[in-house]
PDB file of C-alpha atoms in Angstrom:
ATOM      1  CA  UNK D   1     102.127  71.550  32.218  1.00 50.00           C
ATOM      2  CA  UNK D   2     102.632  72.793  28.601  1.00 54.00           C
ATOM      3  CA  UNK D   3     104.256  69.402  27.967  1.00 54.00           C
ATOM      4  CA  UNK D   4     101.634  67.528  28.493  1.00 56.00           C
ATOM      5  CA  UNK D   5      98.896  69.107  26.827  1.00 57.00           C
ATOM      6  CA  UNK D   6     100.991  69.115  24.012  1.00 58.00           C
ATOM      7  CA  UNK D   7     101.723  65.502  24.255  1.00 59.00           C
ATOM      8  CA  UNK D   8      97.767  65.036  23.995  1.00 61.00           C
ATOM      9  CA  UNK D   9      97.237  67.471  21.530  1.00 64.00           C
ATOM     10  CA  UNK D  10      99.436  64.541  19.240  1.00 68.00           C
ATOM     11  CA  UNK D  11      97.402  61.428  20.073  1.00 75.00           C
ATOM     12  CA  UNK D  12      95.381  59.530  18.174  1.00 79.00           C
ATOM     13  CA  UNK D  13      91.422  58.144  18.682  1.00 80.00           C
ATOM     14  CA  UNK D  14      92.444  54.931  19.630  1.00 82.00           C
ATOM     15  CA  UNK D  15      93.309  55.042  23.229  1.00 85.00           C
ATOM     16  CA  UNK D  16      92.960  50.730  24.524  1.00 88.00           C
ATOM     17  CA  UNK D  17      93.075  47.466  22.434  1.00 88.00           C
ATOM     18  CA  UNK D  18      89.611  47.127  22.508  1.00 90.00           C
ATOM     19  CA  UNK D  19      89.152  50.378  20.239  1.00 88.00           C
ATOM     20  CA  UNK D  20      91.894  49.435  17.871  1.00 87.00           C
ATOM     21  CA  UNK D  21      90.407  45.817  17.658  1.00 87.00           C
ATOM     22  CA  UNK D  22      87.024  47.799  16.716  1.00 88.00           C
ATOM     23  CA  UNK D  23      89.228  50.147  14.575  1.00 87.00           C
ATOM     24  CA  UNK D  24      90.119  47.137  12.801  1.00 85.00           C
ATOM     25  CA  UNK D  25      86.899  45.257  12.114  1.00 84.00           C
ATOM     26  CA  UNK D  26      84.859  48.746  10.848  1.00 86.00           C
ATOM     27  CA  UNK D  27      88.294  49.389   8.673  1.00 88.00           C
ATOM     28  CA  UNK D  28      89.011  45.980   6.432  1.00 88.00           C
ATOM     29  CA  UNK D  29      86.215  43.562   7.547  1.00 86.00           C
ATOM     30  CA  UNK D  30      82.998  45.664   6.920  1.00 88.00           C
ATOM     31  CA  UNK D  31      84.626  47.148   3.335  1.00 89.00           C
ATOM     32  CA  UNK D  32      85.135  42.821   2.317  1.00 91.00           C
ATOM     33  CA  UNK D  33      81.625  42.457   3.408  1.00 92.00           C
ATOM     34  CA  UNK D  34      80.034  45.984   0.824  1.00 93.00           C
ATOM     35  CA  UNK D  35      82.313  44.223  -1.658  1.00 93.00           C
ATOM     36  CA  UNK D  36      81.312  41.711  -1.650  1.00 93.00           C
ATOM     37  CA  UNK D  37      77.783  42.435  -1.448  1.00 92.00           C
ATOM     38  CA  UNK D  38      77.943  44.675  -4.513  1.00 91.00           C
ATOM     39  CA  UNK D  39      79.415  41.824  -6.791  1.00 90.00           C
ATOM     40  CA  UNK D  40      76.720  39.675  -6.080  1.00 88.00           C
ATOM     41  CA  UNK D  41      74.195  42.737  -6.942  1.00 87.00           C
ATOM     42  CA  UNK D  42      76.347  43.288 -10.065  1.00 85.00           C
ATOM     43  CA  UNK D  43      76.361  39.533 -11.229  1.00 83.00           C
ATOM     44  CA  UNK D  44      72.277  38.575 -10.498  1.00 78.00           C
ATOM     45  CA  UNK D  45      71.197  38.728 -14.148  1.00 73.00           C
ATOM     46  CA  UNK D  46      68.793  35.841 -15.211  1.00 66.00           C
ATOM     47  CA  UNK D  47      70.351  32.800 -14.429  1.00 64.00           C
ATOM     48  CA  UNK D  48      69.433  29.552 -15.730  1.00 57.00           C
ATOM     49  CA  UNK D  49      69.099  26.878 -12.905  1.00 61.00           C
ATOM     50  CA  UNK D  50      70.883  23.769 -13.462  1.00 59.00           C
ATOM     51  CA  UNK D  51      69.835  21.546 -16.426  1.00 56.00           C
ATOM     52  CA  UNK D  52      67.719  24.366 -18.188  1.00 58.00           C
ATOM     53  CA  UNK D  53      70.091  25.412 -20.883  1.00 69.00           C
ATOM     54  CA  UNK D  54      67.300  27.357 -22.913  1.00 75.00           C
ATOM     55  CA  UNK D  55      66.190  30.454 -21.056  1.00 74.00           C
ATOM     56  CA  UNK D  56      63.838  31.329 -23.707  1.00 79.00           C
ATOM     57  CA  UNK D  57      61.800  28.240 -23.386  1.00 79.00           C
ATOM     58  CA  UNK D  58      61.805  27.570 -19.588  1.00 75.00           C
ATOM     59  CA  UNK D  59      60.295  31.365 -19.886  1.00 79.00           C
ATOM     60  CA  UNK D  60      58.045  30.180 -22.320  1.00 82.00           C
ATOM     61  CA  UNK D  61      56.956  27.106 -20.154  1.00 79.00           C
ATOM     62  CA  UNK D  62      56.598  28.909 -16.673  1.00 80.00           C
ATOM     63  CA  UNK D  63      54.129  31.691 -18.610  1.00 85.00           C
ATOM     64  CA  UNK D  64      52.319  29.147 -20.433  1.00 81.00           C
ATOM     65  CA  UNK D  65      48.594  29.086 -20.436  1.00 80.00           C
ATOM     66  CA  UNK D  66      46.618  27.225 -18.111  1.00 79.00           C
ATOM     67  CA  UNK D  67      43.845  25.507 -19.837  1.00 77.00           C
ATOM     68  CA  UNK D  68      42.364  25.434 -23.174  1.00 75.00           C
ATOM     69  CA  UNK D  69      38.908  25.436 -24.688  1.00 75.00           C
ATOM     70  CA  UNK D  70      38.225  22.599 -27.603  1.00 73.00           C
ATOM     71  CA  UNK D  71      35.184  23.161 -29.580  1.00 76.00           C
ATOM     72  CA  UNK D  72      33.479  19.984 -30.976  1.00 74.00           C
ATOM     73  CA  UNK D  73      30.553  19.254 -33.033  1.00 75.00           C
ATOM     74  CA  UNK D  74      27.603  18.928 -31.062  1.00 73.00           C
ATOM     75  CA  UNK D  75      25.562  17.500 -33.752  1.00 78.00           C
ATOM     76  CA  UNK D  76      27.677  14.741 -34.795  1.00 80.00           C
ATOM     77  CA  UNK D  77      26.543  11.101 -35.204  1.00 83.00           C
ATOM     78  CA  UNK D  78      27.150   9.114 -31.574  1.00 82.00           C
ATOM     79  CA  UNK D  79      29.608   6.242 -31.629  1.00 84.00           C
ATOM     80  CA  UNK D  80      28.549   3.229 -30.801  1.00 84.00           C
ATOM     81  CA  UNK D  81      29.977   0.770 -27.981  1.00 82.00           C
ATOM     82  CA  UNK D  82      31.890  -1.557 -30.694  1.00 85.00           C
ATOM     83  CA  UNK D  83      33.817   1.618 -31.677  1.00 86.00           C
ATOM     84  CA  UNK D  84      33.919   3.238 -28.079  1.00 84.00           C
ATOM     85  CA  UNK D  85      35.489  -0.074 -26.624  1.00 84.00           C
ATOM     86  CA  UNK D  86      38.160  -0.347 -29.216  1.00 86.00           C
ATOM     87  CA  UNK D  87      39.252   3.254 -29.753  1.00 84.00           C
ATOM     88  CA  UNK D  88      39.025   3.704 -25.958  1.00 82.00           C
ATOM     89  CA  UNK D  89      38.661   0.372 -23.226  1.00 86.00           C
ATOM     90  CA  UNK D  90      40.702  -2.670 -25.568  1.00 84.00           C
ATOM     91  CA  UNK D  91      43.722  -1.397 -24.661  1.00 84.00           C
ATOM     92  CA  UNK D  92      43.591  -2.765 -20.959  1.00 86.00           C
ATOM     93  CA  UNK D  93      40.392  -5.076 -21.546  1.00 87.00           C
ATOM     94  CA  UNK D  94      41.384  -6.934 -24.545  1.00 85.00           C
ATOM     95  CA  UNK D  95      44.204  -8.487 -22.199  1.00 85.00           C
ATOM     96  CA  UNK D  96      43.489  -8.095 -18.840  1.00 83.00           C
ATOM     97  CA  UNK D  97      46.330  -5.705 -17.959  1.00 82.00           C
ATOM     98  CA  UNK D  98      46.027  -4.339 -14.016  1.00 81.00           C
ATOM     99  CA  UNK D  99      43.191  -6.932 -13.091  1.00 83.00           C
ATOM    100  CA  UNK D 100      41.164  -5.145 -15.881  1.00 86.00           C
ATOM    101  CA  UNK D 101      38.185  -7.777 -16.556  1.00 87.00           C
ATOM    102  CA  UNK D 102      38.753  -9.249 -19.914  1.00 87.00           C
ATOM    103  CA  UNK D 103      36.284  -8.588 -22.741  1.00 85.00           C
ATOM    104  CA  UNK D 104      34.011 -11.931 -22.559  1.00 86.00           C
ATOM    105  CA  UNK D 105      34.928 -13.404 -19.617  1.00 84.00           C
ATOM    106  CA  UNK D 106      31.766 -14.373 -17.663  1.00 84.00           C
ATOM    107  CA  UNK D 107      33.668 -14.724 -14.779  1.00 87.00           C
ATOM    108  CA  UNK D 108      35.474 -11.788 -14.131  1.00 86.00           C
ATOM    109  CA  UNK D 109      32.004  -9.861 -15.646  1.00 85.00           C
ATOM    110  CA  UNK D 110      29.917 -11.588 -13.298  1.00 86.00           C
ATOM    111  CA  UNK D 111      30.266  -9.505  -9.338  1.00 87.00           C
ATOM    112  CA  UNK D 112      30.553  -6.270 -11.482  1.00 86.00           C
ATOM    113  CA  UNK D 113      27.373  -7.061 -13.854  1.00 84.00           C
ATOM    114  CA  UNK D 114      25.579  -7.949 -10.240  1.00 88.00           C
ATOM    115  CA  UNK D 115      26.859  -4.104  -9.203  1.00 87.00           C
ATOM    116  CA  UNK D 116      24.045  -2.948 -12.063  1.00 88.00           C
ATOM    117  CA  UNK D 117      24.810  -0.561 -14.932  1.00 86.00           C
ATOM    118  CA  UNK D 118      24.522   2.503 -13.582  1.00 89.00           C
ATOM    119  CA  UNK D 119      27.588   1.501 -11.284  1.00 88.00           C
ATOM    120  CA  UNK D 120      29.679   0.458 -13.977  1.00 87.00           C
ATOM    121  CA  UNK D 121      29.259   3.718 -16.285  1.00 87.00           C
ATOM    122  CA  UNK D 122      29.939   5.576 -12.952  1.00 87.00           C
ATOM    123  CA  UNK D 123      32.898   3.455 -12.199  1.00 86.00           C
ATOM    124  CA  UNK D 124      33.856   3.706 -15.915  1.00 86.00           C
ATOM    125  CA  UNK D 125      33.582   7.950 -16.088  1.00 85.00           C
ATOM    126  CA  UNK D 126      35.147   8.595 -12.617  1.00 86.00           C
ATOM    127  CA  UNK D 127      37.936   5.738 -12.364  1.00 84.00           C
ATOM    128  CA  UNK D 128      38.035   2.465  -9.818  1.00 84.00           C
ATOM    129  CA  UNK D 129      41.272   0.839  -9.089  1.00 82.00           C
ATOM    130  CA  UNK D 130      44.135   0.997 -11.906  1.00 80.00           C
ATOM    131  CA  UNK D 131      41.656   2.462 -14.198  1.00 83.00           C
ATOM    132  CA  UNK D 132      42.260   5.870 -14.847  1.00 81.00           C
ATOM    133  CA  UNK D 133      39.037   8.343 -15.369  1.00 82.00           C
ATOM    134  CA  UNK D 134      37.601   7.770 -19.012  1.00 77.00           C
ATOM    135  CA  UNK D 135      34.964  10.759 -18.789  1.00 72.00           C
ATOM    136  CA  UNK D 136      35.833  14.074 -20.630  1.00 67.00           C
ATOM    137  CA  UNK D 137      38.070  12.506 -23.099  1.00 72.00           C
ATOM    138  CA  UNK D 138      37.654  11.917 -26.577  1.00 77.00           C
ATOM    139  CA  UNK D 139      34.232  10.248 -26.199  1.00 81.00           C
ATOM    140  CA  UNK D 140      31.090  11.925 -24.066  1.00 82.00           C
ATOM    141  CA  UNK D 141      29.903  10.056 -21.177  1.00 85.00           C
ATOM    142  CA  UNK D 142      26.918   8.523 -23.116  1.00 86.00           C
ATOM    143  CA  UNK D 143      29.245   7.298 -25.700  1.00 85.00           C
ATOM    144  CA  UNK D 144      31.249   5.715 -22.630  1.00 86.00           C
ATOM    145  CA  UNK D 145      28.188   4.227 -21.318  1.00 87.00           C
ATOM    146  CA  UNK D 146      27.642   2.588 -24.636  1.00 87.00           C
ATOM    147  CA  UNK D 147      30.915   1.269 -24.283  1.00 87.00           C
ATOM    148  CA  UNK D 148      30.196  -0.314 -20.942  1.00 88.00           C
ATOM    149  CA  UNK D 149      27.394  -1.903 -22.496  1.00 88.00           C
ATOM    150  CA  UNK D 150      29.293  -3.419 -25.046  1.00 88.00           C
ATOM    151  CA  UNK D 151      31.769  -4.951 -22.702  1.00 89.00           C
ATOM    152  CA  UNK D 152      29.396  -6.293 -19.938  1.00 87.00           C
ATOM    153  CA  UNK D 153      27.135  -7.554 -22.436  1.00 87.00           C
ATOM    154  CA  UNK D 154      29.862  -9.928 -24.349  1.00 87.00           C
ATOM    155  CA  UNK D 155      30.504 -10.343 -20.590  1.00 84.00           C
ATOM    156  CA  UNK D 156      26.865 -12.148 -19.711  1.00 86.00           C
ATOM    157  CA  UNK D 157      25.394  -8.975 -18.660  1.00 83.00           C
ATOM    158  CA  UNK D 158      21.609  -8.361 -20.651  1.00 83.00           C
ATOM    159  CA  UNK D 159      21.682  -3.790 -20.931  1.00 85.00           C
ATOM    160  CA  UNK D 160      20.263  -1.897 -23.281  1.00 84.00           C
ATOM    161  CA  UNK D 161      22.452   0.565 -25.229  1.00 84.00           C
ATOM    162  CA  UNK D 162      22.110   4.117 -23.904  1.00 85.00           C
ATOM    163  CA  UNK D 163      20.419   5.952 -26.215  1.00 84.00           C
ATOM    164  CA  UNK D 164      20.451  10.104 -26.448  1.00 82.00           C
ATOM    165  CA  UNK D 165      18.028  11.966 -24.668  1.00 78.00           C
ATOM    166  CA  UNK D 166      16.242  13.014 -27.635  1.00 72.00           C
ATOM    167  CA  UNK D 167      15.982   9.397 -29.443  1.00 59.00           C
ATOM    168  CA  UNK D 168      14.960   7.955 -25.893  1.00 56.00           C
ATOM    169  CA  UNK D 169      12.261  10.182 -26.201  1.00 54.00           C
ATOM    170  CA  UNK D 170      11.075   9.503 -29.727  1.00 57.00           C
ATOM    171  CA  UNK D 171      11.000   5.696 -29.153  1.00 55.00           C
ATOM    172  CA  UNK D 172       8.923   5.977 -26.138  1.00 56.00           C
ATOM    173  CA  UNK D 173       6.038   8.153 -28.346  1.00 59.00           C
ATOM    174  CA  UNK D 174       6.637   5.700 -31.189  1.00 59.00           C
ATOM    175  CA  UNK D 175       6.050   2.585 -28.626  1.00 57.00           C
TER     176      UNK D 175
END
């Protein structure tokens, strides 16, 4: 009997294959794994994605403001439609680019002028087809209505220019 407990006295923890194969995998495989884990925690600095070479900038660009606040003179002198259809509508209606009724052509004018004016200055401000929005830009929506007025009047139609509230009112006490 003294043999043998002194044979066990000499053994190891690992008494079947399946506790040396668990030996195993606790020994080398989790220890690759923490390594592995604590390079990547090491390396993750700020890294630049692909393409975006200037860290500074794409920083600059992601905390960029949102919107801005432009302060014009209220009091300055309207423009008039001449002036509002070249800086703003000749571009597309000069030549007719997108299906864009040309300026002075009583036939393309004609189903839109029958639409009334109020339809084409909302049409004009909010955007129909190809034509992008044109309110909010660098002419107020009066000074796009005179535009429109311009346009479908070289186009057959017979509207009055818009005038501001203030100078509508004078020339109704004057009349």
């Amino acid at each position: 009997m003294s043999a043998t407990s002194h044979e066990e006295a000499h053994t190891g923890p690992v008494k079947n294959p399946k506790q040396l194969l668990i030996a195993v995998f606790f020994s080398f495989v989790i220890p690759v794994f923490v390594i592995i884990g604590l390079v990547q925690f090491v390396s993750s600095s700020n890294k630049t994605g692909p393409g975006a070479g200037n860290h500074d900038m794409a920083q600059a660009m992601r905390i960029q403001k949102i919107g801005s606040v432009e302060i014009r003179d209220a009091n300055r002198p309207l423009r008039g439609g001449e002036d509002v259809y070249k800086g703003q509508c000749a571009a597309c209606h000069a030549t007719g680019v997108s299906g864009a009724p040309k300026f002075g052509d009583a036939g393309a004018w004609g189903p839109r002028l029958a639409q009334g004016f109020e339809t084409l200055v909302h049409s004009a401000l909010k955007g129909k087809g190809a034509m992008a929005p044109q309110g909010g830009g660098d002419f107020n929506d009066l000074e796009i209505a005179r535009g429109v007025a311009f346009m479908a009047n070289a186009g057959g139609g017979k509207f009055d220019e818009p005038q501001p509230p203030a100078a509508a009112a004078e020339t109704a006490e004057a009349k």
